[in-house]
């Protein structure tokens, strides 16, 4: 039975997509069967899984959501592709069309959950990459998830982004999805040479430590990560054994075994 993890933070550019991608590869390396869902119309995750032009694809999560809204029948398996032994549900700009429809649809916060619940048996982990917004798509991800992986960069306003997400999670837990929990806070783009990065790391640990798990594994800021994303690859493919690859492997072990 899969554990469903939503990777989230309304703050943009903190490393959500990079984390979803590389965590999927590291979990696969541990022998886990992973499904990654790109729930962002920007479709950056889809590009990292070898799709050059996501907007030409007609079997995306946006299309399934529309089928659900229009009560058309479909086979969810037809919307899943396999890449490097990781399964993925792609996104495209069409997801914004679905999002607009969902805003006026009754009970739409449960649509994604209805879609992926039937897939639980096939996977060990289902990772959902969300957009930098607390829109209906992200709410759906939080309603479908068991756990939230809070990704925070060690830059200004990190705490603001974390606090805002935690408040939303509490509301969803109370009103819609009582099983929802925080998996932990993952600090990304850590640079031990800069005081700001060190200060924010300490601030997050002091503010949340003891109450919420702050992962021991921290993702270093390295040019290799930027280059790997630029060339649409995971860090494991682009720079195996680099410090960022090792950090994501260590995160996967914390998630699986601790
Ligand atoms: P969005 O909110 O737009 O969806 P995001 O939170 O998904 O953004 P990413 O797209 O993963 O963030 O990363 C933003 C940028 O930061 C990318 O260009 C990526 O290459 C870079 N980046 C992510 N992690 C690191 C890292 N550890 N070191 C250096 N650069 C990084
Ligand atoms: Mg992203």
Short mmCIF file of C-alpha atoms and ligand atoms in Angstrom, two decimals:
data_model
loop_
_atom_site.label_atom_id
_atom_site.label_comp_id
_atom_site.label_asym_id
_atom_site.label_seq_id
_atom_site.Cartn_x
_atom_site.Cartn_y
_atom_site.Cartn_z
CA UNK A 1 0.00 0.00 0.00
CA UNK A 2 1.47 3.28 -1.10
CA UNK A 3 2.16 6.18 1.17
CA UNK A 4 0.99 9.34 -0.60
CA UNK A 5 3.27 12.33 -0.04
CA UNK A 6 2.45 15.85 -1.24
CA UNK A 7 5.54 18.00 -1.79
CA UNK A 8 4.51 21.54 -1.02
CA UNK A 9 5.24 25.17 -0.22
CA UNK A 10 3.40 28.18 -1.59
CA UNK A 11 6.73 29.95 -1.85
CA UNK A 12 8.01 29.54 -5.39
CA UNK A 13 11.38 28.24 -6.49
CA UNK A 14 12.27 26.51 -3.20
CA UNK A 15 13.06 23.12 -4.75
CA UNK A 16 9.72 21.27 -4.72
CA UNK A 17 10.07 19.90 -8.25
CA UNK A 18 13.78 19.16 -7.84
CA UNK A 19 12.96 17.27 -4.64
CA UNK A 20 10.07 15.29 -6.14
CA UNK A 21 12.26 14.24 -9.07
CA UNK A 22 15.36 13.29 -7.10
CA UNK A 23 13.49 11.69 -4.23
CA UNK A 24 11.67 9.51 -6.77
CA UNK A 25 15.03 8.33 -8.17
CA UNK A 26 16.52 7.75 -4.71
CA UNK A 27 13.45 5.80 -3.56
CA UNK A 28 13.63 3.71 -6.73
CA UNK A 29 17.29 2.97 -5.96
CA UNK A 30 16.12 1.58 -2.60
CA UNK A 31 13.91 -0.83 -4.53
CA UNK A 32 10.67 1.09 -4.03
CA UNK A 33 7.96 1.33 -6.66
CA UNK A 34 7.23 5.02 -7.18
CA UNK A 35 4.54 7.03 -8.95
CA UNK A 36 5.28 10.74 -9.37
CA UNK A 37 2.37 13.05 -10.15
CA UNK A 38 3.03 16.44 -11.72
CA UNK A 39 0.25 18.63 -10.31
CA UNK A 40 1.64 21.92 -11.60
CA UNK A 41 0.53 23.41 -14.96
CA UNK A 42 4.13 24.67 -15.37
CA UNK A 43 4.88 20.96 -16.05
CA UNK A 44 8.51 21.28 -14.96
CA UNK A 45 8.53 17.80 -13.46
CA UNK A 46 7.18 16.33 -16.71
CA UNK A 47 10.06 17.97 -18.59
CA UNK A 48 12.54 16.34 -16.22
CA UNK A 49 11.00 12.97 -17.12
CA UNK A 50 11.99 13.36 -20.76
CA UNK A 51 8.92 15.17 -22.10
CA UNK A 52 10.18 18.02 -24.26
CA UNK A 53 6.80 19.47 -25.08
CA UNK A 54 4.26 18.61 -22.37
CA UNK A 55 1.63 20.89 -23.91
CA UNK A 56 1.28 18.50 -26.88
CA UNK A 57 0.42 15.55 -24.62
CA UNK A 58 -3.22 14.53 -24.38
CA UNK A 59 -2.96 12.03 -21.57
CA UNK A 60 -2.21 14.20 -18.57
CA UNK A 61 -3.53 14.65 -15.06
CA UNK A 62 -5.49 17.67 -16.37
CA UNK A 63 -7.32 15.38 -18.80
CA UNK A 64 -8.19 12.87 -16.08
CA UNK A 65 -9.49 15.62 -13.80
CA UNK A 66 -11.69 16.91 -16.64
CA UNK A 67 -12.98 13.38 -17.32
CA UNK A 68 -13.90 13.07 -13.64
CA UNK A 69 -15.70 16.43 -13.70
CA UNK A 70 -17.58 15.50 -16.88
CA UNK A 71 -18.26 11.98 -15.54
CA UNK A 72 -16.68 10.34 -18.56
CA UNK A 73 -15.23 6.87 -18.16
CA UNK A 74 -11.48 6.40 -18.49
CA UNK A 75 -8.73 4.01 -17.45
CA UNK A 76 -6.28 5.67 -15.10
CA UNK A 77 -3.48 3.37 -16.34
CA UNK A 78 -3.75 5.01 -19.78
CA UNK A 79 -2.54 8.22 -18.18
CA UNK A 80 0.63 6.84 -16.63
CA UNK A 81 3.95 6.56 -18.43
CA UNK A 82 7.09 4.83 -17.26
CA UNK A 83 10.52 6.46 -17.40
CA UNK A 84 13.68 4.97 -15.86
CA UNK A 85 11.42 2.49 -14.01
CA UNK A 86 9.54 5.33 -12.33
CA UNK A 87 5.88 5.85 -13.18
CA UNK A 88 4.68 9.36 -13.83
CA UNK A 89 1.42 11.18 -14.43
CA UNK A 90 2.27 14.09 -16.65
CA UNK A 91 1.02 17.64 -16.57
CA UNK A 92 0.54 20.33 -19.17
CA UNK A 93 -0.97 23.79 -19.41
CA UNK A 94 -4.33 22.02 -19.79
CA UNK A 95 -4.22 21.51 -16.02
CA UNK A 96 -5.10 25.22 -15.65
CA UNK A 97 -8.29 24.58 -17.62
CA UNK A 98 -9.16 21.76 -15.22
CA UNK A 99 -8.31 24.01 -12.27
CA UNK A 100 -10.75 26.68 -13.45
CA UNK A 101 -13.50 24.06 -13.76
CA UNK A 102 -12.69 22.60 -10.34
CA UNK A 103 -13.18 25.99 -8.69
CA UNK A 104 -16.91 25.83 -9.46
CA UNK A 105 -17.38 22.09 -9.06
CA UNK A 106 -19.05 20.78 -5.87
CA UNK A 107 -16.79 18.64 -3.71
CA UNK A 108 -13.86 19.17 -6.04
CA UNK A 109 -11.30 18.94 -3.26
CA UNK A 110 -11.79 15.16 -3.27
CA UNK A 111 -11.40 14.55 -7.02
CA UNK A 112 -7.68 13.77 -7.02
CA UNK A 113 -8.08 11.51 -4.01
CA UNK A 114 -10.80 9.53 -5.85
CA UNK A 115 -8.48 9.15 -8.84
CA UNK A 116 -5.37 7.96 -7.05
CA UNK A 117 -6.88 5.88 -4.26
CA UNK A 118 -7.25 2.99 -6.72
CA UNK A 119 -3.50 3.15 -7.45
CA UNK A 120 -2.36 2.73 -3.86
CA UNK A 121 -1.99 -1.01 -4.15
CA UNK A 122 0.45 -0.77 -7.03
CA UNK A 123 3.08 1.46 -5.43
CA UNK A 124 5.19 1.98 -2.33
CA UNK A 125 5.24 5.76 -2.69
CA UNK A 126 3.09 8.23 -4.61
CA UNK A 127 4.75 11.66 -4.73
CA UNK A 128 2.74 14.72 -5.76
CA UNK A 129 4.61 17.81 -6.93
CA UNK A 130 2.46 20.89 -6.28
CA UNK A 131 2.54 24.41 -7.68
CA UNK A 132 3.60 27.55 -5.79
CA UNK A 133 0.03 28.38 -4.86
CA UNK A 134 -2.54 27.19 -2.34
CA UNK A 135 -5.09 26.81 -5.12
CA UNK A 136 -7.69 24.06 -5.53
CA UNK A 137 -5.07 21.75 -7.09
CA UNK A 138 -2.81 22.00 -4.06
CA UNK A 139 -5.82 21.60 -1.75
CA UNK A 140 -6.68 18.43 -3.70
CA UNK A 141 -3.13 17.15 -3.25
CA UNK A 142 -3.40 17.75 0.51
CA UNK A 143 -6.80 16.02 0.61
CA UNK A 144 -5.37 12.98 -1.22
CA UNK A 145 -2.12 12.77 0.78
CA UNK A 146 -1.20 10.91 3.93
CA UNK A 147 1.75 13.18 4.53
CA UNK A 148 3.16 16.52 3.48
CA UNK A 149 6.82 17.03 2.74
CA UNK A 150 7.42 20.71 3.41
CA UNK A 151 10.24 21.93 1.20
CA UNK A 152 11.85 25.18 2.35
CA UNK A 153 14.86 26.99 0.99
CA UNK A 154 17.26 28.56 3.45
CA UNK A 155 16.47 32.07 2.28
CA UNK A 156 14.45 35.02 3.55
CA UNK A 157 10.79 34.35 4.38
CA UNK A 158 11.31 30.60 4.77
CA UNK A 159 9.40 30.62 8.07
CA UNK A 160 6.54 32.63 6.54
CA UNK A 161 6.11 30.01 3.80
CA UNK A 162 6.28 27.10 6.26
CA UNK A 163 3.81 28.72 8.70
CA UNK A 164 1.30 29.43 5.98
CA UNK A 165 1.41 25.84 4.74
CA UNK A 166 1.16 24.41 8.26
CA UNK A 167 -1.99 26.47 8.90
CA UNK A 168 -3.59 25.16 5.69
CA UNK A 169 -2.63 21.59 6.61
CA UNK A 170 -4.29 22.00 10.04
CA UNK A 171 -7.51 23.23 8.41
CA UNK A 172 -7.58 20.38 5.89
CA UNK A 173 -6.87 17.86 8.63
CA UNK A 174 -9.78 19.22 10.69
CA UNK A 175 -12.28 19.61 7.86
CA UNK A 176 -11.56 17.10 5.10
CA UNK A 177 -8.64 14.71 5.57
CA UNK A 178 -8.14 13.66 9.19
CA UNK A 179 -5.29 11.28 8.28
CA UNK A 180 -3.09 14.09 6.97
CA UNK A 181 0.23 14.59 8.77
CA UNK A 182 3.45 16.49 8.27
CA UNK A 183 6.20 14.15 7.12
CA UNK A 184 8.82 16.75 7.89
CA UNK A 185 10.54 19.91 6.78
CA UNK A 186 13.28 19.52 4.19
CA UNK A 187 15.77 22.36 3.97
CA UNK A 188 17.11 22.92 0.48
CA UNK A 189 19.74 25.13 -1.14
CA UNK A 190 21.79 25.01 2.05
CA UNK A 191 25.06 26.84 1.77
CA UNK A 192 27.25 26.48 4.84
CA UNK A 193 29.45 29.33 3.57
CA UNK A 194 26.74 31.96 3.89
CA UNK A 195 25.57 33.31 7.22
CA UNK A 196 22.00 33.72 6.02
CA UNK A 197 21.69 30.06 5.08
CA UNK A 198 23.16 29.02 8.45
CA UNK A 199 20.90 31.44 10.36
CA UNK A 200 17.74 30.27 8.59
CA UNK A 201 18.66 26.61 9.18
CA UNK A 202 19.06 27.32 12.91
CA UNK A 203 15.87 29.40 12.98
CA UNK A 204 13.82 26.59 11.38
CA UNK A 205 15.31 24.00 13.74
CA UNK A 206 14.62 26.18 16.80
CA UNK A 207 11.10 27.12 15.69
CA UNK A 208 9.86 23.66 14.71
CA UNK A 209 12.34 21.16 16.19
CA UNK A 210 10.65 18.87 18.72
CA UNK A 211 7.21 19.65 17.28
CA UNK A 212 7.76 18.82 13.63
CA UNK A 213 10.49 16.66 12.20
CA UNK A 214 13.20 18.66 10.48
CA UNK A 215 15.03 16.14 8.29
CA UNK A 216 18.66 15.52 9.20
CA UNK A 217 19.35 15.32 5.48
CA UNK A 218 19.74 18.80 4.06
CA UNK A 219 20.07 19.50 0.37
CA UNK A 220 23.16 21.53 -0.44
CA UNK A 221 23.12 24.36 -2.93
CA UNK A 222 25.28 23.22 -5.82
CA UNK A 223 25.64 24.19 -9.46
CA UNK A 224 25.28 20.50 -10.35
CA UNK A 225 21.61 20.57 -9.30
CA UNK A 226 20.96 23.63 -11.45
CA UNK A 227 22.75 22.00 -14.38
CA UNK A 228 20.91 18.71 -13.98
CA UNK A 229 17.51 20.48 -14.00
CA UNK A 230 18.66 22.58 -16.97
CA UNK A 231 19.44 19.38 -18.87
CA UNK A 232 16.13 17.84 -17.66
CA UNK A 233 17.77 15.06 -15.69
CA UNK A 234 17.81 13.76 -12.17
CA UNK A 235 20.95 14.41 -10.17
CA UNK A 236 21.50 10.65 -10.04
CA UNK A 237 21.81 10.54 -13.82
CA UNK A 238 23.66 13.82 -14.23
CA UNK A 239 26.10 13.62 -11.33
CA UNK A 240 25.87 10.33 -9.45
CA UNK A 241 27.63 10.39 -6.07
CA UNK A 242 27.74 14.21 -6.07
CA UNK A 243 26.93 15.75 -2.68
CA UNK A 244 23.37 16.55 -3.78
CA UNK A 245 22.83 12.97 -4.99
CA UNK A 246 24.11 11.64 -1.65
CA UNK A 247 21.83 14.09 0.21
CA UNK A 248 18.73 12.92 -1.68
CA UNK A 249 19.69 9.27 -1.06
CA UNK A 250 20.00 10.03 2.61
CA UNK A 251 16.57 11.76 2.60
CA UNK A 252 15.05 8.68 0.94
CA UNK A 253 16.52 6.48 3.70
CA UNK A 254 15.15 8.78 6.41
CA UNK A 255 11.73 8.59 4.75
CA UNK A 256 11.78 4.82 4.36
CA UNK A 257 13.46 3.64 7.53
CA UNK A 258 13.24 6.24 10.30
P1 LIG B 1 8.05 26.37 -8.36
O1 LIG B 1 7.52 26.97 -7.10
O2 LIG B 1 8.14 27.35 -9.49
O3 LIG B 1 7.33 25.11 -8.74
P2 LIG B 1 10.04 24.74 -7.15
O4 LIG B 1 9.77 24.98 -5.70
O5 LIG B 1 9.50 23.51 -7.75
O6 LIG B 1 9.57 25.99 -8.02
P3 LIG B 1 12.49 24.02 -8.38
O7 LIG B 1 11.94 24.23 -9.74
O8 LIG B 1 12.73 22.65 -7.91
O9 LIG B 1 11.61 24.83 -7.33
O10 LIG B 1 13.86 24.81 -8.23
C1 LIG B 1 13.94 26.19 -8.58
C2 LIG B 1 15.31 26.47 -9.16
O11 LIG B 1 16.30 26.28 -8.18
C3 LIG B 1 15.65 25.55 -10.34
O12 LIG B 1 16.25 26.29 -11.34
C4 LIG B 1 16.63 24.57 -9.75
O13 LIG B 1 17.59 24.20 -10.70
C5 LIG B 1 17.27 25.35 -8.62
N1 LIG B 1 17.63 24.47 -7.51
C6 LIG B 1 16.81 23.64 -6.83
N2 LIG B 1 17.48 22.98 -5.87
C7 LIG B 1 18.76 23.42 -5.94
C8 LIG B 1 19.96 23.13 -5.20
N3 LIG B 1 19.97 22.24 -4.20
N4 LIG B 1 21.10 23.78 -5.54
C9 LIG B 1 21.10 24.68 -6.55
N5 LIG B 1 20.03 25.00 -7.29
C10 LIG B 1 18.86 24.39 -6.99
MG1 LIG B 2 7.95 23.26 -9.15
#
